[in-house]
Amino acid sequence: DLPEGGRVLELGCGRGSFAVRFAQWGFDVVGVEESAPLLDLAQKAAKRWEVTPELRQADLRNLPERSRYDGAMMLDFGTFPD
């Protein structure tokens, strides 16, 4: 039940598969990932799909910001095709 255009946090966004997909669906996405190589792949995927999720490098145990989100996800299974 996320509002249209809602702000969504993805913890451990990896290659950005879900962050990119949610951005395509019109959500304001913040993806957080500790791994720089995976975050680089996420940024490339976002560029390829012409979306602009906010992608941040951070340790999930110590997030630098406390913001309000309409939803949060941490998905650790499968991916959408690139």
CSV table of N, CA and C in Angstrom, one decimal, residues 4-54:
chain,number,residue,atom,x,y,z
A,4,GLU,N,1.4,6.5,-4.4
A,4,GLU,CA,2.0,6.8,-5.7
A,4,GLU,C,3.1,7.8,-5.5
A,5,GLY,N,4.3,7.5,-6.1
A,5,GLY,CA,5.5,8.4,-6.0
A,5,GLY,C,6.1,8.4,-4.6
A,6,GLY,N,5.7,7.4,-3.7
A,6,GLY,CA,6.2,7.4,-2.4
A,6,GLY,C,7.7,7.2,-2.3
A,7,ARG,N,8.3,7.5,-1.1
A,7,ARG,CA,9.7,7.4,-0.8
A,7,ARG,C,10.0,6.0,-0.3
A,8,VAL,N,10.9,5.3,-0.9
A,8,VAL,CA,11.2,3.9,-0.6
A,8,VAL,C,12.7,3.7,-0.3
A,9,LEU,N,13.0,3.0,0.8
A,9,LEU,CA,14.4,2.7,1.1
A,9,LEU,C,14.6,1.3,0.8
A,10,GLU,N,15.7,1.0,0.1
A,10,GLU,CA,16.2,-0.4,-0.1
A,10,GLU,C,17.5,-0.6,0.6
A,11,LEU,N,17.5,-1.4,1.6
A,11,LEU,CA,18.7,-1.7,2.3
A,11,LEU,C,19.5,-2.9,1.6
A,12,GLY,N,20.7,-2.7,1.3
A,12,GLY,CA,21.5,-3.8,0.6
A,12,GLY,C,21.0,-3.9,-0.8
A,13,CYS,N,21.1,-2.7,-1.5
A,13,CYS,CA,20.5,-2.7,-2.9
A,13,CYS,C,21.3,-3.5,-3.9
A,14,GLY,N,22.5,-3.9,-3.5
A,14,GLY,CA,23.4,-4.7,-4.5
A,14,GLY,C,23.5,-4.0,-5.8
A,15,ARG,N,23.2,-4.8,-6.9
A,15,ARG,CA,23.4,-4.3,-8.3
A,15,ARG,C,22.3,-3.3,-8.7
A,16,GLY,N,21.3,-3.1,-7.8
A,16,GLY,CA,20.3,-2.1,-8.1
A,16,GLY,C,19.0,-2.6,-8.8
A,17,SER,N,18.9,-4.0,-8.9
A,17,SER,CA,17.8,-4.5,-9.6
A,17,SER,C,16.4,-4.0,-9.1
A,18,PHE,N,16.2,-4.1,-7.8
A,18,PHE,CA,14.9,-3.7,-7.3
A,18,PHE,C,14.8,-2.1,-7.2
A,19,ALA,N,15.9,-1.5,-6.8
A,19,ALA,CA,15.9,0.0,-6.8
A,19,ALA,C,15.6,0.6,-8.1
A,20,VAL,N,16.2,0.0,-9.2
A,20,VAL,CA,15.9,0.5,-10.5
A,20,VAL,C,14.4,0.2,-10.9
A,21,ARG,N,14.0,-0.9,-10.6
A,21,ARG,CA,12.6,-1.3,-10.9
A,21,ARG,C,11.6,-0.4,-10.2
A,22,PHE,N,11.8,-0.2,-8.9
A,22,PHE,CA,10.9,0.7,-8.2
A,22,PHE,C,10.9,2.1,-8.7
A,23,ALA,N,12.1,2.6,-9.1
A,23,ALA,CA,12.2,3.9,-9.7
A,23,ALA,C,11.5,4.0,-11.1
A,24,GLN,N,11.5,2.9,-11.8
A,24,GLN,CA,10.8,2.8,-13.1
A,24,GLN,C,9.3,2.9,-12.8
A,25,TRP,N,8.8,2.4,-11.7
A,25,TRP,CA,7.4,2.4,-11.3
A,25,TRP,C,7.0,3.8,-10.8
A,26,GLY,N,8.0,4.7,-10.7
A,26,GLY,CA,7.6,6.1,-10.2
A,26,GLY,C,7.9,6.4,-8.8
A,27,PHE,N,8.5,5.5,-8.1
A,27,PHE,CA,8.8,5.7,-6.7
A,27,PHE,C,10.1,6.5,-6.5
A,28,ASP,N,10.2,7.3,-5.4
A,28,ASP,CA,11.4,8.0,-5.0
A,28,ASP,C,12.2,7.1,-4.2
A,29,VAL,N,13.3,6.5,-4.8
A,29,VAL,CA,14.0,5.4,-4.2
A,29,VAL,C,15.4,5.8,-3.7
A,30,VAL,N,15.7,5.3,-2.5
A,30,VAL,CA,17.0,5.5,-1.9
A,30,VAL,C,17.5,4.1,-1.7
A,31,GLY,N,18.6,3.7,-2.4
A,31,GLY,CA,19.3,2.4,-2.3
A,31,GLY,C,20.6,2.6,-1.5
A,32,VAL,N,20.8,1.7,-0.5
A,32,VAL,CA,22.0,1.8,0.3
A,32,VAL,C,22.7,0.4,0.1
A,33,GLU,N,24.0,0.5,-0.1
A,33,GLU,CA,24.8,-0.6,-0.3
A,33,GLU,C,26.2,-0.3,0.2
A,34,GLU,N,26.8,-1.3,0.9
A,34,GLU,CA,28.2,-1.2,1.4
A,34,GLU,C,29.3,-1.4,0.4
A,35,SER,N,29.0,-2.3,-0.6
A,35,SER,CA,30.0,-2.7,-1.6
A,35,SER,C,30.1,-1.6,-2.7
A,36,ALA,N,31.3,-1.0,-2.8
A,36,ALA,CA,31.5,0.0,-3.9
A,36,ALA,C,31.3,-0.7,-5.3
A,37,PRO,N,31.9,-1.9,-5.6
A,37,PRO,CA,31.7,-2.5,-6.9
A,37,PRO,C,30.2,-2.8,-7.2
A,38,LEU,N,29.4,-3.2,-6.2
A,38,LEU,CA,28.0,-3.4,-6.5
A,38,LEU,C,27.3,-2.1,-6.7
A,39,LEU,N,27.6,-1.1,-6.0
A,39,LEU,CA,27.0,0.2,-6.1
A,39,LEU,C,27.3,0.8,-7.5
A,40,ASP,N,28.5,0.5,-8.0
A,40,ASP,CA,28.9,1.0,-9.3
A,40,ASP,C,28.0,0.3,-10.4
A,41,LEU,N,27.7,-1.0,-10.2
A,41,LEU,CA,26.8,-1.7,-11.1
A,41,LEU,C,25.4,-1.2,-11.0
A,42,ALA,N,25.0,-0.8,-9.8
A,42,ALA,CA,23.6,-0.2,-9.6
A,42,ALA,C,23.5,1.1,-10.4
A,43,GLN,N,24.6,1.9,-10.3
A,43,GLN,CA,24.6,3.2,-11.0
A,43,GLN,C,24.5,3.0,-12.5
A,44,LYS,N,25.2,2.0,-13.0
A,44,LYS,CA,25.2,1.7,-14.4
A,44,LYS,C,23.9,1.3,-14.8
A,45,ALA,N,23.2,0.4,-14.0
A,45,ALA,CA,21.9,-0.1,-14.4
A,45,ALA,C,20.9,1.1,-14.4
A,46,ALA,N,21.0,2.0,-13.4
A,46,ALA,CA,20.1,3.1,-13.4
A,46,ALA,C,20.2,4.0,-14.6
A,47,LYS,N,21.5,4.2,-15.0
A,47,LYS,CA,21.7,5.0,-16.2
A,47,LYS,C,21.2,4.3,-17.4
A,48,ARG,N,21.4,3.0,-17.5
A,48,ARG,CA,20.9,2.2,-18.7
A,48,ARG,C,19.4,2.3,-18.8
A,49,TRP,N,18.7,2.3,-17.7
A,49,TRP,CA,17.3,2.3,-17.7
A,49,TRP,C,16.7,3.7,-17.6
A,50,GLU,N,17.6,4.7,-17.5
A,50,GLU,CA,17.2,6.1,-17.5
A,50,GLU,C,16.3,6.5,-16.3
A,51,VAL,N,16.7,6.0,-15.2
A,51,VAL,CA,16.1,6.4,-13.9
A,51,VAL,C,17.1,6.9,-12.9
A,52,THR,N,16.7,7.6,-11.9
A,52,THR,CA,17.6,8.3,-11.0
A,52,THR,C,17.3,7.9,-9.5
A,53,PRO,N,17.4,6.7,-9.1
A,53,PRO,CA,17.3,6.4,-7.7
A,53,PRO,C,18.5,7.0,-7.0
A,54,GLU,N,18.4,7.4,-5.8
A,54,GLU,CA,19.5,7.9,-5.0
A,54,GLU,C,20.2,6.7,-4.5
